[in-house]
Amino acid sequence: MALAPGERFPDLDLPDHTGRARQLSELAGGDPIALFSSRGWWCPKEQRYMRELTRLQDEFEVAYARIVVLSVDPPEVQSAFRAGLGARFTFLSDHERRWLPRLELVERTDTVHDPYRPAGFTLFPDLTVHRAYNGYWYWGRATPEEIRRDMREITRSVRADWEVPED
Amino acid sequence: MKPFAFLVFDGERLSADPRARGRRLRMDIRCLSGEPVKGAFAHVCALARADAALRYDEPEVQQVRRDALAWWIPLLGAELVCLSTFALDASRYAGAVTVARSPDRFGEDPFARLFPGTLVETDLFAEVGPPPGPVVERYAGAPWPGGSF
């Protein structure tokens, strides 16, 4: 499946960390999204990166943009992980691995957990991919500065009032 | 779509009729738009008194929305029907309502820190997916979590 810039990211239908059925487009709600696939709670690199995203949420909460994390952890595990992080964004649970093969994000080098490989996508509100990041190596992940840059670029292009209105 | 609907609260009862007697409060229009959930319970953390309001930008009003995202909504889980803050205008907060299938958790409602809660049995409200977070900023004039650009 193509997940390159300019392609439309699939409108995932998955339970969130509370077990409630959600749709990615509904989570967007007309705002840009930073979407991250994650190996799971057990990976030290994920724990580190999720803490980074949790710090960034204070900016997202006032900037009309969303953060979504996708993993194969079951909802109750995600909920506990999220609470431990102090995160206030949504985790989507693909614990049945319905979307994992279709998104072609399987981490084939982990035969124990069969998880997502870490990747990041900054998305327009209509789920068009703006940029894609390959986080298999930690340094490949989107840095906070890159996420800020992408959110600025998307917001500038979708908000008609980016340039301050005259009246 | 208009980003809000009016809910009227007289201190004991709720009405979706904007001409009803009581205080007119703006709430997320989606909560009053779909198929109503019968036999639900509303925890109305607001007062009928006209001057009971805070500025949306006060830290305690921001923090209660953060708490809703962090633990109140997960705590309610499948019991949650919908929730909305109450706006009076583009800048003033007048409280919030949480609607659930059971009132068992309402004793922990973080919104009751700001205005005391009143329990109302109700058939008015539709199920609305909870806000995904982390956005707690409102769209001007719209009660959180409603509205969009």
Short mmCIF file of C-alpha atoms in Angstrom, two decimals:
data_model
loop_
_atom_site.label_atom_id
_atom_site.label_comp_id
_atom_site.label_asym_id
_atom_site.label_seq_id
_atom_site.Cartn_x
_atom_site.Cartn_y
_atom_site.Cartn_z
CA MET A 1 0.00 0.00 0.00
CA ALA A 2 1.35 3.39 -0.95
CA LEU A 3 1.83 5.64 2.07
CA ALA A 4 3.97 8.20 0.32
CA PRO A 5 3.44 11.96 0.31
CA GLY A 6 0.42 12.89 -1.77
CA GLU A 7 -1.27 9.52 -1.24
CA ARG A 8 -4.41 9.22 0.87
CA PHE A 9 -3.83 7.37 4.13
CA PRO A 10 -6.50 4.68 4.70
CA ASP A 11 -9.40 5.68 6.91
CA LEU A 12 -8.55 3.22 9.68
CA ASP A 13 -11.45 1.74 11.62
CA LEU A 14 -10.12 0.48 14.93
CA PRO A 15 -10.93 0.54 18.64
CA ASP A 16 -9.29 3.24 20.68
CA HIS A 17 -7.59 2.84 24.06
CA THR A 18 -11.01 2.62 25.74
CA GLY A 19 -12.22 -0.04 23.32
CA ARG A 20 -14.58 2.32 21.52
CA ALA A 21 -14.82 1.95 17.74
CA ARG A 22 -13.18 4.92 16.01
CA GLN A 23 -12.48 6.05 12.46
CA LEU A 24 -9.32 7.97 11.61
CA SER A 25 -11.24 10.62 9.68
CA GLU A 26 -13.47 11.16 12.72
CA LEU A 27 -10.41 11.58 14.92
CA ALA A 28 -9.08 14.19 12.48
CA GLY A 29 -12.28 16.18 12.81
CA GLY A 30 -11.10 18.66 10.20
CA ASP A 31 -7.65 19.16 11.75
CA PRO A 32 -4.16 18.01 10.70
CA ILE A 33 -2.93 14.78 12.28
CA ALA A 34 0.46 13.49 13.30
CA LEU A 35 0.05 9.70 13.16
CA PHE A 36 2.66 7.32 14.55
CA SER A 37 2.80 3.57 14.36
CA SER A 38 4.54 2.07 17.34
CA ARG A 39 5.99 -1.29 18.28
CA GLY A 40 4.24 -1.27 21.63
CA TRP A 41 4.56 -0.41 25.28
CA TRP A 42 7.42 -2.84 25.92
CA CYS A 43 9.98 -1.25 23.57
CA PRO A 44 12.37 1.20 25.30
CA LYS A 45 12.61 3.26 22.12
CA GLU A 46 8.82 3.59 22.00
CA GLN A 47 8.70 4.58 25.65
CA ARG A 48 11.26 7.28 24.95
CA TYR A 49 9.54 8.54 21.82
CA MET A 50 6.06 8.50 23.36
CA ARG A 51 7.36 10.69 26.19
CA GLU A 52 8.58 13.11 23.53
CA LEU A 53 5.13 13.15 21.90
CA THR A 54 3.51 13.63 25.30
CA ARG A 55 5.62 16.73 25.81
CA LEU A 56 4.54 17.98 22.40
CA GLN A 57 0.83 17.53 23.20
CA ASP A 58 0.81 20.80 25.12
CA GLU A 59 1.36 22.55 21.80
CA PHE A 60 -1.14 20.43 19.90
CA GLU A 61 -3.83 21.12 22.47
CA VAL A 62 -3.87 24.81 21.62
CA ALA A 63 -3.08 24.52 17.92
CA TYR A 64 -6.03 22.61 16.44
CA ALA A 65 -4.08 19.52 15.48
CA ARG A 66 -4.23 15.90 16.58
CA ILE A 67 -1.83 13.17 17.61
CA VAL A 68 -2.77 9.52 17.04
CA VAL A 69 -0.71 6.45 17.93
CA LEU A 70 -1.26 3.06 16.34
CA SER A 71 -0.02 -0.24 17.78
CA VAL A 72 -1.00 -3.89 18.24
CA ASP A 73 -1.32 -3.51 22.01
CA PRO A 74 -4.84 -4.32 23.21
CA PRO A 75 -6.92 -1.34 24.39
CA GLU A 76 -6.47 -2.03 28.09
CA VAL A 77 -2.69 -2.14 27.67
CA GLN A 78 -2.73 1.07 25.64
CA SER A 79 -4.91 2.70 28.27
CA ALA A 80 -2.44 1.82 31.02
CA PHE A 81 0.53 2.93 28.91
CA ARG A 82 -1.23 6.17 28.02
CA ALA A 83 -2.06 6.87 31.67
CA GLY A 84 1.54 6.22 32.66
CA LEU A 85 2.75 8.67 30.05
CA GLY A 86 0.18 11.29 30.99
CA ALA A 87 -0.91 11.35 27.35
CA ARG A 88 -4.17 12.98 26.36
CA PHE A 89 -4.26 11.84 22.74
CA THR A 90 -5.82 8.77 21.18
CA PHE A 91 -4.23 5.37 20.81
CA LEU A 92 -5.70 3.06 18.17
CA SER A 93 -5.48 -0.65 18.82
CA ASP A 94 -4.90 -3.02 15.93
CA HIS A 95 -4.66 -5.97 18.30
CA GLU A 96 -6.38 -8.18 15.74
CA ARG A 97 -3.78 -7.08 13.18
CA ARG A 98 -6.45 -6.26 10.62
CA TRP A 99 -4.66 -3.21 9.25
CA LEU A 100 -1.06 -4.20 9.92
CA PRO A 101 -0.49 -6.26 6.73
CA ARG A 102 -2.58 -3.91 4.59
CA LEU A 103 -0.51 -0.93 5.65
CA GLU A 104 2.67 -2.93 4.98
CA LEU A 105 4.10 -1.75 8.28
CA VAL A 106 4.92 -5.15 9.74
CA GLU A 107 8.23 -5.22 11.59
CA ARG A 108 9.51 -8.48 10.11
CA THR A 109 12.63 -8.59 12.28
CA ASP A 110 10.52 -9.03 15.42
CA THR A 111 9.06 -12.51 15.35
CA VAL A 112 7.99 -12.42 18.99
CA HIS A 113 5.52 -9.53 19.09
CA ASP A 114 4.59 -9.27 15.40
CA PRO A 115 4.27 -5.50 15.84
CA TYR A 116 4.08 -2.39 13.73
CA ARG A 117 7.42 -0.97 12.74
CA PRO A 118 7.80 2.60 13.92
CA ALA A 119 6.73 5.07 11.27
CA GLY A 120 5.33 8.55 11.29
CA PHE A 121 2.95 10.32 8.96
CA THR A 122 1.89 13.91 9.01
CA LEU A 123 -1.54 14.11 7.43
CA PHE A 124 -3.82 16.75 6.03
CA PRO A 125 -7.34 16.76 7.51
CA ASP A 126 -8.52 14.67 4.54
CA LEU A 127 -5.80 12.11 5.42
CA THR A 128 -3.52 12.97 2.49
CA VAL A 129 0.05 12.21 3.50
CA HIS A 130 2.23 15.30 3.81
CA ARG A 131 5.43 13.58 4.94
CA ALA A 132 6.33 10.02 5.90
CA TYR A 133 9.06 9.01 8.36
CA ASN A 134 10.70 5.63 8.74
CA GLY A 135 11.51 5.15 12.41
CA TYR A 136 13.04 1.68 12.24
CA TRP A 137 16.23 3.32 13.41
CA TYR A 138 15.47 5.77 16.18
CA TRP A 139 17.15 8.64 14.34
CA GLY A 140 14.76 8.20 11.45
CA ARG A 141 11.81 9.34 13.50
CA ALA A 142 10.25 12.74 13.15
CA THR A 143 11.80 15.11 15.64
CA PRO A 144 9.63 17.62 17.48
CA GLU A 145 11.00 20.31 15.20
CA GLU A 146 10.07 18.34 12.08
CA ILE A 147 6.59 17.72 13.47
CA ARG A 148 6.19 21.43 14.21
CA ARG A 149 7.39 22.28 10.71
CA ASP A 150 4.95 19.83 9.12
CA MET A 151 2.03 21.06 11.20
CA ARG A 152 2.91 24.61 10.20
CA GLU A 153 3.03 23.70 6.51
CA ILE A 154 -0.25 21.79 6.62
CA THR A 155 -2.00 24.42 8.70
CA ARG A 156 -0.79 27.18 6.41
CA SER A 157 -2.24 25.38 3.43
CA VAL A 158 -5.63 24.45 4.96
CA ARG A 159 -6.52 27.51 7.05
CA ALA A 160 -7.89 30.26 4.89
CA ASP A 161 -7.10 32.82 7.59
CA TRP A 162 -3.40 31.91 7.96
CA GLU A 163 -2.66 35.39 6.73
CA VAL A 164 -4.36 37.59 9.27
CA PRO A 165 -7.67 38.79 7.80
CA GLU A 166 -7.90 42.53 7.17
CA ASP A 167 -11.25 42.89 8.98
CA MET B 1 -23.51 23.43 10.72
CA LYS B 2 -23.92 25.81 13.65
CA PRO B 3 -21.35 24.77 16.24
CA PHE B 4 -23.72 24.76 19.18
CA ALA B 5 -27.26 24.10 20.34
CA PHE B 6 -29.01 25.58 23.34
CA LEU B 7 -29.71 23.57 26.46
CA VAL B 8 -31.81 25.13 29.18
CA PHE B 9 -31.12 24.32 32.84
CA ASP B 10 -33.29 25.58 35.70
CA GLY B 11 -31.24 24.04 38.49
CA GLU B 12 -33.16 20.75 38.44
CA ARG B 13 -34.39 20.02 34.95
CA LEU B 14 -33.00 20.14 31.42
CA SER B 15 -34.75 21.14 28.24
CA ALA B 16 -33.65 21.36 24.63
CA ASP B 17 -36.36 23.94 23.99
CA PRO B 18 -34.56 27.29 23.91
CA ARG B 19 -37.77 29.02 25.08
CA ALA B 20 -38.02 26.92 28.24
CA ARG B 21 -37.59 28.62 31.62
CA GLY B 22 -34.07 28.58 32.97
CA ARG B 23 -30.57 29.44 31.92
CA ARG B 24 -29.73 29.07 28.21
CA LEU B 25 -26.39 27.38 27.72
CA ARG B 26 -24.55 26.65 24.50
CA MET B 27 -23.47 23.03 24.14
CA ASP B 28 -21.95 20.82 21.42
CA ILE B 29 -24.75 20.50 18.88
CA ARG B 30 -23.93 16.86 18.13
CA CYS B 31 -25.12 15.85 21.60
CA LEU B 32 -28.65 16.94 20.70
CA SER B 33 -28.63 15.96 17.02
CA GLY B 34 -28.66 12.17 16.79
CA GLU B 35 -30.85 9.36 18.09
CA PRO B 36 -31.36 10.00 21.84
CA VAL B 37 -30.20 7.40 24.34
CA LYS B 38 -33.17 6.50 26.54
CA GLY B 39 -32.79 6.35 30.31
CA ALA B 40 -29.42 8.05 30.45
CA PHE B 41 -28.09 10.17 33.28
CA ALA B 42 -26.71 13.66 32.94
CA HIS B 43 -24.30 15.15 35.43
CA VAL B 44 -24.84 18.85 35.00
CA CYS B 45 -21.94 20.76 36.52
CA ALA B 46 -23.43 24.23 36.19
CA LEU B 47 -25.62 26.64 38.07
CA ALA B 48 -28.87 28.20 36.97
CA ARG B 49 -27.69 31.55 38.28
CA ALA B 50 -26.90 33.93 35.43
CA ASP B 51 -23.61 35.22 36.84
CA ALA B 52 -22.02 31.78 37.42
CA ALA B 53 -19.29 31.85 34.78
CA LEU B 54 -15.53 31.65 34.36
CA ARG B 55 -13.31 32.66 31.50
CA TYR B 56 -12.48 29.74 29.22
CA ASP B 57 -8.84 30.76 29.32
CA GLU B 58 -8.52 30.43 33.09
CA PRO B 59 -6.02 27.69 34.00
CA GLU B 60 -8.59 25.69 35.98
CA VAL B 61 -10.92 25.58 32.99
CA GLN B 62 -8.09 24.42 30.73
CA GLN B 63 -7.01 21.84 33.28
CA VAL B 64 -10.44 20.29 33.68
CA ARG B 65 -10.55 19.67 29.91
CA ARG B 66 -7.12 18.05 30.13
CA ASP B 67 -8.42 15.85 32.95
CA ALA B 68 -11.43 14.88 30.86
CA LEU B 69 -9.12 13.68 28.09
CA ALA B 70 -6.56 12.07 30.37
CA TRP B 71 -8.75 10.01 32.69
CA TRP B 72 -12.42 11.01 32.93
CA ILE B 73 -13.42 9.72 29.50
CA PRO B 74 -11.32 6.51 29.83
CA LEU B 75 -12.83 5.95 33.29
CA LEU B 76 -16.35 6.10 31.89
CA GLY B 77 -15.45 3.84 28.95
CA ALA B 78 -18.52 2.41 27.23
CA GLU B 79 -20.81 4.08 29.78
CA LEU B 80 -20.19 7.47 28.22
CA VAL B 81 -22.93 8.83 25.99
CA CYS B 82 -21.51 12.30 25.37
CA LEU B 83 -20.05 15.30 27.06
CA SER B 84 -19.88 19.00 26.39
CA THR B 85 -18.81 22.13 28.08
CA PHE B 86 -21.27 25.02 28.29
CA ALA B 87 -20.37 28.29 26.64
CA LEU B 88 -22.14 31.56 27.14
CA ASP B 89 -20.33 33.35 24.34
CA ALA B 90 -16.89 33.32 22.73
CA SER B 91 -15.04 33.69 26.01
CA ARG B 92 -17.12 32.55 29.00
CA TYR B 93 -17.47 29.03 30.43
CA ALA B 94 -20.59 28.19 32.39
CA GLY B 95 -19.97 24.56 33.24
CA ALA B 96 -20.24 21.17 31.58
CA VAL B 97 -22.45 18.14 31.24
CA THR B 98 -21.38 14.51 31.16
CA VAL B 99 -24.04 12.04 30.03
CA ALA B 100 -23.63 8.35 30.83
CA ARG B 101 -25.66 5.16 30.92
CA SER B 102 -25.05 4.90 34.64
CA PRO B 103 -24.47 7.59 37.26
CA ASP B 104 -22.06 5.42 39.27
CA ARG B 105 -18.91 7.40 38.44
CA PHE B 106 -20.31 10.89 38.71
CA GLY B 107 -18.78 11.35 42.15
CA GLU B 108 -15.41 11.61 40.39
CA ASP B 109 -16.46 14.10 37.71
CA PRO B 110 -13.60 16.61 37.36
CA PHE B 111 -15.99 19.26 36.03
CA ALA B 112 -17.63 19.33 39.49
CA ARG B 113 -14.49 21.09 40.75
CA LEU B 114 -15.65 24.22 38.97
CA PHE B 115 -19.41 24.12 39.39
CA PRO B 116 -21.31 21.60 41.53
CA GLY B 117 -22.99 18.67 39.83
CA THR B 118 -26.71 17.97 39.61
CA LEU B 119 -27.91 14.53 38.55
CA VAL B 120 -30.72 14.54 35.97
CA GLU B 121 -32.29 11.47 34.40
CA THR B 122 -32.76 12.26 30.74
CA ASP B 123 -33.74 11.05 27.28
CA LEU B 124 -32.40 14.13 25.51
CA PHE B 125 -28.87 13.21 24.50
CA ALA B 126 -27.38 11.27 21.61
CA GLU B 127 -24.20 9.25 21.65
CA VAL B 128 -21.20 11.20 20.38
CA GLY B 129 -17.69 9.81 20.04
CA PRO B 130 -15.51 11.34 22.73
CA PRO B 131 -12.99 14.00 21.72
CA PRO B 132 -9.75 12.38 20.56
CA GLY B 133 -7.49 14.96 22.15
CA PRO B 134 -5.16 16.56 22.71
CA VAL B 135 -7.03 19.67 21.55
CA VAL B 136 -8.58 21.57 24.45
CA GLU B 137 -8.65 24.92 22.71
CA ARG B 138 -12.11 25.85 21.49
CA TYR B 139 -13.14 27.02 18.10
CA ALA B 140 -14.33 30.57 18.74
CA GLY B 141 -17.77 30.60 20.30
CA ALA B 142 -18.17 26.82 20.21
CA PRO B 143 -18.45 24.80 23.41
CA TRP B 144 -15.60 22.27 23.65
CA PRO B 145 -15.29 19.69 22.14
CA GLY B 146 -17.66 20.82 19.40
CA GLY B 147 -17.07 22.96 16.36
CA SER B 148 -14.52 22.90 13.61
CA PHE B 149 -13.03 25.20 11.05
#
